[in-house]
Short mmCIF file of C-alpha atoms in Angstrom, two decimals:
data_model
loop_
_atom_site.label_atom_id
_atom_site.label_comp_id
_atom_site.label_asym_id
_atom_site.label_seq_id
_atom_site.Cartn_x
_atom_site.Cartn_y
_atom_site.Cartn_z
CA UNK A 75 7.30 11.82 -18.78
CA UNK A 76 8.56 13.59 -15.83
CA UNK A 77 10.59 10.50 -14.78
CA UNK A 78 13.79 9.66 -16.49
CA UNK A 79 16.55 6.96 -15.81
CA UNK A 80 18.03 8.73 -12.71
CA UNK A 81 14.28 8.65 -11.40
CA UNK A 82 14.33 4.79 -11.86
CA UNK A 83 16.98 4.40 -9.61
CA UNK A 84 15.71 6.81 -7.08
CA UNK A 85 13.49 6.19 -3.91
CA UNK A 86 12.37 9.78 -4.25
CA UNK A 87 9.69 11.52 -6.57
CA UNK A 88 10.88 14.13 -9.27
CA UNK A 89 11.34 17.54 -7.91
CA UNK A 90 12.24 18.67 -4.34
CA UNK A 91 10.84 16.35 -1.38
CA UNK A 92 9.46 19.46 0.43
CA UNK A 93 7.05 20.20 -2.48
CA UNK A 94 5.58 16.49 -2.22
CA UNK A 95 5.06 17.07 1.65
CA UNK A 96 3.18 20.19 0.56
CA UNK A 97 1.35 18.34 -2.06
CA UNK A 98 0.29 15.68 0.21
CA UNK A 99 -1.02 17.97 2.77
CA UNK A 100 -3.08 19.77 -0.09
CA UNK A 101 -4.59 16.38 -1.31
CA UNK A 102 -5.36 15.41 2.11
CA UNK A 103 -7.43 18.63 2.49
CA UNK A 104 -9.21 17.91 -0.76
CA UNK A 105 -9.92 14.33 -0.03
CA UNK A 106 -11.71 15.29 3.48
CA UNK A 107 -13.71 18.07 1.28
CA UNK A 108 -14.52 15.14 -1.17
CA UNK A 109 -15.73 12.57 1.35
CA UNK A 110 -17.66 15.58 3.38
CA UNK A 111 -19.43 16.36 0.03
CA UNK A 112 -20.38 12.61 -0.61
CA UNK A 113 -21.72 12.04 2.88
CA UNK A 114 -23.54 15.29 3.14
CA UNK A 115 -25.18 14.57 -0.07
CA UNK A 116 -26.53 11.20 1.60
CA UNK A 117 -28.59 13.51 3.72
CA UNK A 118 -29.91 15.60 0.95
CA UNK A 119 -29.86 13.38 -2.15
CA UNK A 120 -32.81 15.05 -4.03
CA UNK A 121 -31.45 18.73 -3.31
CA UNK A 122 -27.99 17.89 -4.57
CA UNK A 123 -29.42 16.06 -7.61
CA UNK A 124 -31.85 19.15 -8.41
CA UNK A 125 -29.27 21.78 -8.07
CA UNK A 126 -26.58 19.82 -9.80
CA UNK A 127 -28.71 20.14 -12.81
CA UNK A 128 -28.32 23.98 -12.71
CA UNK A 129 -24.43 23.74 -13.28
CA UNK A 130 -22.82 24.26 -16.53
CA UNK A 131 -21.41 20.86 -17.68
CA UNK A 132 -20.12 22.24 -20.99
CA UNK A 133 -17.86 24.86 -19.06
CA UNK A 134 -16.81 22.03 -16.69
CA UNK A 135 -15.59 19.92 -19.85
CA UNK A 136 -13.88 22.97 -21.37
CA UNK A 137 -12.11 23.38 -17.97
CA UNK A 138 -11.26 19.61 -17.69
CA UNK A 139 -9.75 19.53 -21.18
CA UNK A 140 -7.83 22.75 -20.39
CA UNK A 141 -6.27 21.39 -17.26
CA UNK A 142 -5.41 18.12 -18.80
CA UNK A 143 -3.88 19.82 -21.88
CA UNK A 144 -1.98 22.23 -19.49
CA UNK A 145 -0.57 19.33 -17.61
CA UNK A 146 0.51 17.53 -20.92
CA UNK A 147 2.27 20.83 -21.81
CA UNK A 148 4.14 20.82 -18.50
CA UNK A 149 5.33 17.18 -19.14
CA UNK A 150 6.79 18.49 -22.47
CA UNK A 151 8.49 21.41 -20.62
CA UNK A 152 10.12 18.81 -18.50
CA UNK A 153 11.09 16.62 -21.21
CA UNK A 154 12.47 19.63 -23.18
CA UNK A 155 14.88 20.85 -20.25
CA UNK A 156 16.11 17.46 -19.88
CA UNK A 157 17.80 17.69 -23.35
CA UNK A 158 18.67 21.30 -22.67
CA UNK A 159 16.09 22.89 -24.90
CA UNK A 160 15.39 25.75 -22.98
CA UNK A 161 13.90 27.80 -25.52
CA UNK A 162 11.20 24.88 -26.17
CA UNK A 163 10.78 24.43 -22.37
CA UNK A 164 9.70 28.03 -21.99
CA UNK A 165 7.40 27.94 -24.72
CA UNK A 166 5.61 24.62 -23.37
CA UNK A 167 5.48 26.35 -19.97
CA UNK A 168 3.68 29.39 -21.43
CA UNK A 169 1.35 27.28 -23.40
CA UNK A 170 0.49 25.60 -19.99
CA UNK A 171 -0.14 28.96 -18.33
CA UNK A 172 -2.36 29.92 -21.28
CA UNK A 173 -4.49 26.73 -20.63
CA UNK A 174 -4.64 27.79 -16.84
CA UNK A 175 -5.72 31.12 -17.80
CA UNK A 176 -8.46 29.64 -19.93
CA UNK A 177 -9.65 27.62 -16.80
CA UNK A 178 -9.71 30.65 -14.86
CA UNK A 179 -11.87 32.81 -17.41
CA UNK A 180 -14.24 29.88 -17.80
CA UNK A 181 -14.67 29.42 -14.19
CA UNK A 182 -15.01 33.16 -13.67
CA UNK A 183 -17.82 33.30 -16.15
CA UNK A 184 -19.65 30.67 -14.23
CA UNK A 185 -19.28 32.44 -10.83
CA UNK A 186 -20.60 35.62 -12.42
CA UNK A 187 -23.54 33.70 -13.69
CA UNK A 188 -24.32 32.18 -10.41
CA UNK A 189 -23.63 35.51 -8.76
CA UNK A 190 -26.17 37.07 -11.25
CA UNK A 191 -28.80 34.73 -10.35
CA UNK A 192 -28.38 35.49 -6.75
CA UNK A 193 -26.54 32.13 -5.73
CA UNK A 194 -24.19 32.39 -2.84
CA UNK A 195 -22.74 30.21 -0.09
CA UNK A 196 -25.90 30.39 2.09
CA UNK A 197 -28.27 29.58 -0.79
CA UNK A 198 -28.33 25.78 0.04
CA UNK A 199 -26.12 23.10 1.07
CA UNK A 200 -25.24 21.80 -2.37
CA UNK A 201 -24.10 25.60 -3.49
CA UNK A 202 -22.19 25.77 -0.19
CA UNK A 203 -20.17 22.72 -1.14
CA UNK A 204 -19.98 23.54 -4.91
CA UNK A 205 -18.73 27.24 -4.44
CA UNK A 206 -16.35 26.48 -1.42
CA UNK A 207 -14.77 23.38 -3.37
CA UNK A 208 -14.41 24.91 -6.70
CA UNK A 209 -13.05 28.16 -5.30
CA UNK A 210 -10.77 26.49 -3.08
CA UNK A 211 -9.44 24.73 -6.23
CA UNK A 212 -9.69 27.92 -8.20
CA UNK A 213 -7.15 29.70 -5.69
CA UNK A 214 -4.79 26.62 -6.33
CA UNK A 215 -4.83 27.16 -10.06
CA UNK A 216 -3.95 30.81 -9.38
CA UNK A 217 -0.97 29.43 -7.11
CA UNK A 218 -0.10 26.99 -9.68
CA UNK A 219 -0.01 29.54 -12.41
CA UNK A 220 2.33 31.70 -10.44
CA UNK A 221 4.65 28.91 -9.86
CA UNK A 222 4.72 27.97 -13.63
CA UNK A 223 5.35 31.72 -14.69
CA UNK A 224 8.40 31.82 -11.95
CA UNK A 225 9.76 28.79 -13.31
CA UNK A 226 9.30 30.06 -17.08
CA UNK A 227 11.11 33.14 -16.15
CA UNK A 228 13.91 31.15 -14.47
CA UNK A 229 14.13 28.87 -17.37
CA UNK A 230 14.27 31.83 -19.87
CA UNK A 231 17.33 33.22 -17.85
CA UNK A 232 18.95 29.91 -18.19
CA UNK A 233 18.72 28.86 -14.24
CA UNK A 234 17.74 25.29 -15.43
CA UNK A 235 19.73 22.61 -17.56
CA UNK A 236 19.91 19.00 -18.25
CA UNK A 237 21.79 18.52 -15.08
CA UNK A 238 19.70 20.62 -12.76
CA UNK A 239 16.07 21.05 -13.13
CA UNK A 240 14.70 20.24 -9.86
CA UNK A 241 12.82 23.61 -9.76
CA UNK A 242 10.96 22.76 -12.96
CA UNK A 243 10.12 19.13 -11.73
CA UNK A 244 8.70 20.67 -8.30
CA UNK A 245 6.83 23.21 -10.15
CA UNK A 246 5.45 20.55 -12.62
CA UNK A 247 4.44 18.31 -9.65
CA UNK A 248 2.30 21.06 -7.98
CA UNK A 249 0.65 21.91 -11.31
CA UNK A 250 -0.13 18.13 -12.04
CA UNK A 251 -1.62 18.11 -8.34
CA UNK A 252 -4.04 20.92 -9.38
CA UNK A 253 -5.00 18.77 -12.53
CA UNK A 254 -5.49 15.82 -10.29
CA UNK A 255 -7.75 17.38 -7.92
CA UNK A 256 -10.10 18.51 -10.72
CA UNK A 257 -10.11 15.08 -12.34
CA UNK A 258 -12.03 13.96 -9.13
CA UNK A 259 -13.90 17.20 -8.50
CA UNK A 260 -15.54 17.18 -12.07
CA UNK A 261 -17.30 13.91 -12.04
CA UNK A 262 -18.13 14.22 -8.37
CA UNK A 263 -19.73 17.65 -8.44
CA UNK A 264 -21.05 17.78 -12.16
CA UNK A 265 -21.79 14.41 -13.24
CA UNK A 266 -22.39 11.84 -10.51
CA UNK A 267 -25.94 11.73 -9.26
CA UNK B 145 1.93 1.85 -22.54
CA UNK B 146 5.44 2.29 -23.84
CA UNK B 147 5.13 -0.56 -26.58
CA UNK B 148 1.51 0.93 -27.54
CA UNK B 149 2.88 4.17 -28.03
CA UNK B 150 5.78 3.01 -30.30
CA UNK B 151 3.10 1.03 -32.25
CA UNK B 152 1.20 4.05 -32.77
CA UNK B 153 4.42 6.26 -33.41
CA UNK B 154 3.64 8.82 -30.59
CA UNK B 155 5.18 9.68 -27.37
CA UNK B 156 3.96 7.75 -24.27
CA UNK B 157 3.01 11.01 -22.72
CA UNK B 158 0.86 11.75 -25.77
CA UNK B 159 -0.80 8.49 -25.63
CA UNK B 160 -1.72 9.09 -22.07
CA UNK B 161 -2.90 12.66 -22.84
CA UNK B 162 -5.22 11.07 -25.54
CA UNK B 163 -6.57 8.35 -23.07
CA UNK B 164 -7.25 11.28 -20.59
CA UNK B 165 -9.12 13.48 -23.30
CA UNK B 166 -11.01 10.30 -24.22
CA UNK B 167 -12.15 9.37 -20.61
CA UNK B 168 -13.18 12.95 -20.03
CA UNK B 169 -15.30 13.11 -23.02
CA UNK B 170 -16.93 9.67 -21.94
CA UNK B 171 -17.75 11.21 -18.68
CA UNK B 172 -19.17 14.41 -20.10
CA UNK B 173 -21.27 12.23 -22.71
CA UNK B 174 -22.79 10.24 -19.61
CA UNK B 175 -23.71 13.49 -17.99
CA UNK B 176 -25.11 15.17 -21.19
CA UNK B 177 -27.19 12.32 -22.11
CA UNK B 178 -28.94 12.43 -18.93
CA UNK B 179 -27.94 8.92 -17.81
CA UNK B 180 -27.95 8.49 -13.96
CA UNK B 181 -28.13 5.50 -11.64
CA UNK B 182 -25.63 3.96 -9.22
CA UNK B 183 -24.17 1.74 -11.79
CA UNK B 184 -23.10 4.90 -14.05
CA UNK B 185 -22.14 6.86 -11.08
CA UNK B 186 -19.77 4.28 -9.90
CA UNK B 187 -18.26 3.90 -13.49
CA UNK B 188 -17.89 7.62 -13.89
CA UNK B 189 -16.06 7.55 -10.51
CA UNK B 190 -13.99 4.48 -11.62
CA UNK B 191 -13.07 6.33 -14.78
CA UNK B 192 -11.98 9.44 -12.56
CA UNK B 193 -9.72 7.17 -10.55
CA UNK B 194 -8.10 5.58 -13.46
CA UNK B 195 -7.40 9.06 -14.98
CA UNK B 196 -5.93 10.26 -11.58
CA UNK B 197 -3.69 6.96 -11.69
CA UNK B 198 -2.50 7.85 -15.13
CA UNK B 199 -1.61 11.44 -14.15
CA UNK B 200 0.13 10.14 -10.85
CA UNK B 201 1.93 7.44 -12.78
CA UNK B 202 2.88 8.99 -15.81
CA UNK B 203 2.72 12.77 -15.61
CA UNK B 204 4.00 13.01 -12.03
CA UNK B 205 6.66 10.35 -12.75
CA UNK B 206 5.74 8.22 -9.64
CA UNK B 207 5.32 5.03 -11.82
CA UNK B 208 9.23 4.98 -12.01
CA UNK B 209 9.90 5.58 -8.27
CA UNK B 210 10.61 2.74 -6.11
CA UNK B 211 9.55 2.45 -2.41
CA UNK B 212 6.69 4.41 -0.55
CA UNK B 213 6.91 7.35 -2.74
CA UNK B 214 5.36 5.21 -5.47
CA UNK B 215 2.05 4.96 -3.59
CA UNK B 216 0.79 8.36 -2.16
CA UNK B 217 -1.31 9.18 -5.22
CA UNK B 218 -2.81 5.53 -5.44
CA UNK B 219 -3.58 5.82 -1.79
CA UNK B 220 -5.05 9.27 -2.10
CA UNK B 221 -7.31 8.08 -4.85
CA UNK B 222 -8.20 4.69 -3.18
CA UNK B 223 -9.48 6.04 0.10
CA UNK B 224 -11.58 8.93 -0.97
CA UNK B 225 -12.80 6.52 -4.02
CA UNK B 226 -13.87 3.87 -1.35
CA UNK B 227 -15.73 6.48 0.81
CA UNK B 228 -17.42 8.37 -2.11
CA UNK B 229 -18.32 4.95 -3.92
CA UNK B 230 -19.85 4.12 -0.48
CA UNK B 231 -21.71 7.10 0.20
CA UNK B 232 -23.27 6.99 -3.35
CA UNK B 233 -24.18 3.33 -2.82
CA UNK B 234 -25.78 4.19 0.53
CA UNK B 235 -27.93 7.04 -1.25
CA UNK B 236 -29.70 4.33 -3.29
CA UNK B 237 -32.56 2.66 -1.49
#
């Protein structure tokens, strides 16, 4: 887990407080998006139900498993640095990045498929929400991977240790936020009808 | 959760990971088998909120933080969860 004994005695979450302000701002934006999707669907229930069936649920499941696995790998990376195992920390981070890459590849295939069928933001209200919500999240995955890559490089260079690993915890928290958003997005857009 | 993971001989984070995978597969199977309806939609939403809380408490480490910082993920899940649930409830005649 990212929490340890020091966190037990703290009033603050793991990582830098600034990243948590950023995370809360991001989560708020996604919450507004989710509520907008749900209440817009209320006006177009049949349209949303019809076009939801055109989405690739297998791809969405693979992406869900990829992000959950990636988050787990990040937890293991944080645990590794807490026992000064830098080598293992870097390996876990690289494994997490590879899962993020898998997510991007699968999602890109989905977008290419939709594009080849002539689907775009103006096709209908459902696709407008689906494409904008998932692409907004897609950009966050890229951002998260850049952060994970940066902390992997820093960890490999010995910048983190058992005593000082705030940077890794901050990056880990951001990545978990990316996972957290997808955990709601997946059932909302792909499953609930 | 710690006791259960000790009983199973796995790390607590591994137990959480396996729970998250199981809940995701359940959600997928609900969709794959073509089930629909208000009850199932709300069940899928509830599973998603539980998954989110597990990530917040155990992966993000908020479960061991005291004070207001323990609650942001819970609140984030609770408010959109209520709104989404309400919107789906209203969409059924």
